[in-house]
Structure formats: C-alpha cells, structure tokens
Short mmCIF file of C-alpha atoms in Angstrom, two decimals:
data_model
loop_
_atom_site.label_atom_id
_atom_site.label_comp_id
_atom_site.label_asym_id
_atom_site.label_seq_id
_atom_site.Cartn_x
_atom_site.Cartn_y
_atom_site.Cartn_z
CA MET X 465 0.00 0.00 0.00
CA ILE X 466 2.81 2.41 0.82
CA GLY X 467 4.62 1.71 -2.44
CA ASN X 468 7.03 4.33 -3.73
CA SER X 469 5.00 7.28 -2.53
CA VAL X 470 6.31 10.43 -0.90
CA LEU X 471 4.96 9.07 2.37
CA ALA X 472 7.02 5.88 1.96
CA LYS X 473 10.16 7.97 1.58
CA GLU X 474 9.32 10.04 4.66
CA ILE X 475 8.80 6.85 6.69
CA LYS X 476 12.09 5.42 5.44
CA ILE X 477 13.90 8.60 6.41
CA LEU X 478 12.28 8.80 9.85
CA LYS X 479 13.23 5.18 10.52
CA THR X 480 16.84 6.20 9.85
CA LEU X 481 16.81 9.06 12.36
CA GLN X 482 17.17 8.53 16.10
CA HIS X 483 18.25 11.73 17.84
CA PRO X 484 16.97 13.85 20.77
CA ARG X 485 16.52 16.88 18.47
CA ILE X 486 14.31 15.02 16.00
CA VAL X 487 10.71 13.91 16.51
CA ARG X 488 10.81 10.12 16.65
CA LEU X 489 8.89 7.60 14.57
CA ILE X 490 7.54 4.98 16.99
CA ASP X 491 5.85 2.51 14.65
CA VAL X 492 3.97 2.06 11.37
CA PHE X 493 0.89 -0.14 10.94
CA VAL X 494 -0.32 -1.10 7.48
CA THR X 495 -3.71 -2.69 6.81
CA ILE X 496 -5.69 -3.30 3.64
CA ASP X 497 -7.28 0.14 3.71
CA ALA X 498 -5.23 2.22 6.12
CA LEU X 499 -1.77 3.36 7.06
CA GLN X 500 -1.24 4.38 10.67
CA ILE X 501 1.92 6.18 11.75
CA VAL X 502 2.72 6.47 15.45
CA MET X 503 4.98 9.42 16.26
CA GLU X 504 6.57 10.64 19.47
CA PHE X 505 4.23 12.98 21.33
CA ALA X 506 5.86 16.42 21.33
CA GLU X 507 3.59 18.81 23.20
CA GLY X 508 4.79 22.32 22.51
CA VAL X 509 4.44 25.26 20.15
CA GLU X 510 5.91 26.03 16.77
CA LEU X 511 8.89 28.34 17.07
CA PHE X 512 7.09 30.51 14.49
CA GLU X 513 4.50 31.43 17.13
CA GLU X 514 7.27 32.81 19.32
CA ILE X 515 8.69 35.17 16.69
CA SER X 516 5.96 36.05 14.16
CA GLY X 517 4.44 39.07 15.90
CA PRO X 518 5.65 42.61 15.07
CA GLY X 519 8.73 43.48 17.11
CA LYS X 520 9.09 40.02 18.59
CA LYS X 521 12.56 38.58 18.94
CA PHE X 522 14.62 36.46 21.29
CA THR X 523 17.56 37.80 23.23
CA GLU X 524 20.85 37.06 21.51
CA ASN X 525 21.66 34.34 24.05
CA ASP X 526 18.21 32.79 23.58
CA ALA X 527 18.70 32.82 19.80
CA LYS X 528 22.12 31.22 20.16
CA GLU X 529 20.77 28.35 22.26
CA VAL X 530 17.89 27.73 19.84
CA ILE X 531 20.24 27.68 16.84
CA ARG X 532 22.67 25.43 18.70
CA MET X 533 19.87 22.89 19.18
CA VAL X 534 18.85 23.15 15.52
CA LEU X 535 22.46 22.62 14.45
CA GLU X 536 22.83 19.58 16.70
CA GLY X 537 19.86 17.97 14.99
CA VAL X 538 20.85 19.04 11.49
CA GLU X 539 24.46 17.89 11.92
CA TYR X 540 23.10 14.43 12.73
CA ILE X 541 20.61 14.50 9.82
CA HIS X 542 23.36 15.42 7.37
CA ALA X 543 25.67 12.73 8.78
CA GLN X 544 23.01 10.19 7.80
CA GLY X 545 23.16 11.49 4.21
CA ILE X 546 19.79 13.25 4.44
CA ILE X 547 18.74 16.79 3.46
CA HIS X 548 15.69 18.17 5.31
CA ARG X 549 14.84 20.76 2.59
CA ASP X 550 12.17 22.59 4.60
CA LEU X 551 13.79 24.01 7.70
CA LYS X 552 11.74 26.92 9.06
CA PRO X 553 10.36 28.03 12.44
CA GLU X 554 7.05 26.25 11.74
CA ASN X 555 8.97 22.95 11.61
CA LEU X 556 10.75 23.51 14.90
CA ILE X 557 8.76 22.56 17.99
CA TRP X 558 9.62 24.46 21.18
CA LEU X 559 8.72 22.43 24.26
CA ASP X 560 9.50 21.74 27.90
CA ASP X 561 12.01 19.03 28.73
CA PRO X 562 10.65 17.34 31.88
CA SER X 563 14.06 15.83 32.66
CA THR X 564 15.75 19.24 32.95
CA GLY X 565 12.87 21.68 33.47
CA LYS X 566 14.25 23.73 30.57
CA LYS X 567 13.06 24.44 27.05
CA THR X 568 14.18 22.13 24.28
CA LEU X 569 13.62 21.83 20.55
CA LYS X 570 12.68 19.13 18.07
CA ILE X 571 12.78 19.18 14.27
CA ILE X 572 9.62 17.90 12.58
CA ASP X 573 8.07 17.43 9.11
CA PHE X 574 10.32 15.42 6.81
CA GLY X 575 7.84 15.49 3.92
CA PHE X 576 10.32 17.23 1.59
CA ALA X 577 13.40 15.42 2.91
CA ARG X 578 15.47 13.18 0.68
CA PHE X 579 18.71 11.28 0.70
CA SER X 580 21.54 13.41 -0.64
CA ASN X 581 22.37 10.89 -3.39
CA GLU X 582 18.87 11.13 -4.87
CA SER X 583 17.84 13.54 -7.60
CA ALA X 584 14.84 15.81 -7.09
CA LYS X 585 13.04 18.74 -8.62
CA GLU X 586 14.76 21.47 -6.68
CA SER X 587 12.06 24.13 -7.05
CA THR X 588 9.39 21.93 -5.42
CA SER X 589 11.05 21.77 -2.02
CA GLY X 590 10.82 24.11 0.90
CA THR X 591 8.99 27.30 1.82
CA LEU X 592 9.59 30.40 -0.26
CA GLY X 593 11.32 32.76 2.17
CA TYR X 594 13.70 30.07 3.44
CA LYS X 595 14.72 28.68 0.04
CA PRO X 596 18.37 29.14 -0.94
CA PRO X 597 19.39 30.72 -4.26
CA GLU X 598 20.05 27.34 -5.91
CA VAL X 599 16.44 26.31 -5.22
CA ILE X 600 14.60 29.56 -5.90
CA SER X 601 16.54 30.10 -9.15
CA PRO X 602 17.06 26.74 -10.93
CA SER X 603 18.75 28.64 -13.78
CA LEU X 604 21.83 28.84 -11.52
CA ASN X 605 22.21 25.12 -12.25
CA ILE X 606 23.53 24.37 -8.76
CA PRO X 607 22.40 21.03 -7.27
CA GLN X 608 20.72 21.02 -3.90
CA SER X 609 22.86 19.67 -1.05
CA THR X 610 23.17 19.71 2.72
CA LYS X 611 24.39 23.31 2.31
CA SER X 612 20.85 24.23 1.20
CA ASP X 613 19.68 23.49 4.74
CA MET X 614 22.44 25.74 6.05
CA TRP X 615 21.05 28.73 4.12
CA SER X 616 17.67 28.10 5.76
CA ILE X 617 19.36 28.07 9.18
CA GLY X 618 20.93 31.42 8.25
CA VAL X 619 17.47 32.86 7.58
CA ILE X 620 16.14 31.45 10.86
CA SER X 621 19.13 32.87 12.75
CA TYR X 622 18.58 36.32 11.24
CA ILE X 623 14.90 36.26 12.24
CA LEU X 624 15.63 35.15 15.80
CA LEU X 625 18.18 37.93 16.25
CA CYS X 626 16.09 40.85 14.97
CA GLY X 627 12.45 39.78 14.65
CA PHE X 628 12.01 39.95 10.87
CA PRO X 629 13.44 38.11 7.83
CA PRO X 630 16.45 39.17 5.73
CA PHE X 631 14.60 39.11 2.39
CA PHE X 632 11.41 40.99 1.54
CA SER X 633 8.50 40.95 -0.89
CA PHE X 634 8.42 44.75 -1.09
CA SER X 635 10.80 46.97 -2.99
CA GLU X 636 11.44 49.63 -0.33
CA ASP X 637 14.90 50.07 1.11
CA ALA X 638 15.71 47.36 3.68
CA SER X 639 16.65 50.13 6.11
CA ASP X 640 13.04 51.41 6.18
CA ASP X 641 12.55 50.80 9.91
CA TRP X 642 8.87 51.73 9.98
CA ARG X 643 7.99 49.36 7.15
CA LEU X 644 9.92 46.51 8.75
CA SER X 645 8.36 46.94 12.18
CA SER X 646 4.78 47.44 10.96
CA SER X 647 4.49 44.89 8.13
CA PRO X 648 2.76 41.58 8.87
CA PHE X 649 5.42 38.86 9.00
CA TRP X 650 4.01 36.86 6.08
CA THR X 651 3.98 39.82 3.68
CA LEU X 652 7.69 40.39 4.23
CA PHE X 653 8.85 37.27 2.47
CA ASN X 654 6.11 34.79 1.66
CA GLU X 655 4.76 36.61 -1.39
CA LYS X 656 6.58 35.60 -4.55
CA THR X 657 7.62 38.88 -6.12
CA ASP X 658 10.52 39.86 -8.36
CA GLU X 659 11.99 41.77 -5.40
CA LEU X 660 12.02 38.68 -3.20
CA VAL X 661 13.39 36.32 -5.84
CA ASN X 662 16.11 38.78 -6.85
CA SER X 663 17.19 39.56 -3.29
CA ILE X 664 17.51 35.85 -2.46
CA THR X 665 19.24 34.99 -5.74
CA LEU X 666 21.78 37.78 -5.25
CA GLY X 667 22.03 37.35 -1.48
CA THR X 668 21.05 40.99 -0.93
CA TYR X 669 20.22 41.77 2.68
CA ALA X 670 21.23 44.27 5.36
CA PHE X 671 21.63 44.69 9.12
CA PRO X 672 19.50 47.81 9.78
CA PRO X 673 21.17 49.64 12.71
CA THR X 674 17.92 50.22 14.60
CA PHE X 675 17.49 46.48 15.00
CA TRP X 676 21.09 45.23 14.85
CA ASP X 677 23.24 47.72 16.78
CA SER X 678 22.81 45.71 19.97
CA VAL X 679 23.71 42.41 18.28
CA SER X 680 27.31 41.21 18.56
CA GLU X 681 29.69 41.16 15.60
CA ASN X 682 30.17 37.42 16.13
CA ALA X 683 26.43 36.86 15.63
CA LYS X 684 26.44 38.95 12.44
CA ASP X 685 29.48 37.03 11.16
CA PHE X 686 27.67 33.77 11.89
CA VAL X 687 24.71 34.89 9.75
CA ARG X 688 26.99 36.13 6.95
CA ASN X 689 28.73 32.76 6.76
CA LEU X 690 25.42 30.98 6.27
CA LEU X 691 23.78 33.43 3.84
CA LYS X 692 26.43 32.90 1.15
CA VAL X 693 25.08 32.62 -2.40
CA SER X 694 27.66 29.96 -3.22
CA PRO X 695 26.84 26.75 -1.29
CA GLU X 696 30.54 25.87 -1.16
CA GLN X 697 31.21 29.02 0.87
CA ARG X 698 28.51 28.31 3.46
CA MET X 699 29.41 26.74 6.76
CA SER X 700 28.45 23.13 7.32
CA ALA X 701 26.52 22.25 10.49
CA GLU X 702 29.75 20.99 12.04
CA GLU X 703 31.57 24.22 11.16
CA ALA X 704 28.69 26.35 12.42
CA LEU X 705 28.80 24.63 15.82
CA LYS X 706 32.50 25.59 16.03
CA HIS X 707 31.96 29.22 15.00
CA PRO X 708 33.15 31.77 17.63
CA TRP X 709 29.56 32.87 18.26
CA MET X 710 28.60 29.32 19.22
CA SER X 711 31.77 28.51 21.14
CA ASN X 712 31.74 31.76 23.14
#
C-alpha cells in the first residue's frame, strides 16, 4: 500500500533518524485500507508562534541556544546522508524538557526530505522565504545539497536575532525601519515577487542599525557565513557549531 510514494520515503527517512533533536517515529501499521503512523508525542508550540508578531525577537543568548539545538539535529541529519529541505520556524517545535525543566527543541516534518544521493526537482522543495538561491533560481544550475539546509538556518538565525526576515517581498529600502516593524510577517517574504526572488538569488540583505546595533559582531558574522550565495562558501553544520559565536 505504501509503495514508492512520498509518504514511503518520509517513513524510510524517519526510521533512519534517532536523535533527541528530531521527533521520533515509533511505529507504522499497514492494513488493507489504512496506514497508521505512530509518532513521538511532542507537546509544545511552533517556534514561528514565538517570533511572528511585530517586534518580537529572542535575546541574543536565547537565539544562540535555539540555533545550537537546531544545528545539533541538522548535523546528525546530514551525517546520515539526508537533506531536510524545509527548515523553518514552523517545523521547529519548542517544548519543555521534563528531565531538565528547561526548554528544548525538536525538528519535525520530513515530507520534503530526501537522501543526498537522490535527484529531485529542486524548485518543489521548501517554503519560499527560506529557500536558498540554488532552489529559488534553478537557472543557476547548482544542485541542492546539505548546504541548502544551512542557508535556511541562516534565515532562521537572522529572524531570531532581529524579529524579521532578511529578504522581503516589497521593494522599499531594507533600512526602512517603519515598514519593517509594521508589516505583517508573512507579507515580508512569503509573497513571490521579483523583489524577493532577486534579493535571495543575489544574497542581498542588510543589518538595519535600529534592530542590529545591539547584536554582537560574532552573531552577524555567523549569519553572513550561512547566507552565502555559493553553497561551497557556506558553513556546514559541524563548522557552524565551532563558530566563535557558538563557542563563546
């Protein structure tokens, strides 16, 4: 019944992954007319809910700890030869860890994931504002790789540090503080416009002083080394965990 469907691939991938930062597949039951998937119960909220309101952001230390947890999970995923292809705050569950009494994080939704040695239609994966240049502009003729996930982590890092995304659907100057602080989150970078596609393809973004003056240079350098147009120049998950911002 499962056959070679997208669901079959997701199940195969989830069976491969056993890590504290990844929601766990418990079991799969197949009958004549039904497929039942039992997943780990992760009672929490999407990270998106914590950052999507105007002016919302984490402290720099909070952002660092969240990204560290994401990187721990992604480093493991990549070591298994898997690309997630849809990393975004909506696919990161923020929950309480009863064993420590602290917040923890789990990566969910492997519907777009694939093994790195498989071919795929690059433009079909991911969510618009988190897509790397090689995915949003197939004409670049750059294959998708684990480094594509690293671009998405760069976008997430930027958002956590300042409260809005690095790439926009409107054409105004990125230093327009009023527009940035008053625009609904989803209009900033979930509308496919020429401005958005071009800014992602060219890697054009800024650190507006009003929002970034209080952020450390190490944090900005961390973001810069993930939002590189060339995948080869982006940090891997392993390298990102060793970056001075993370190791400080």
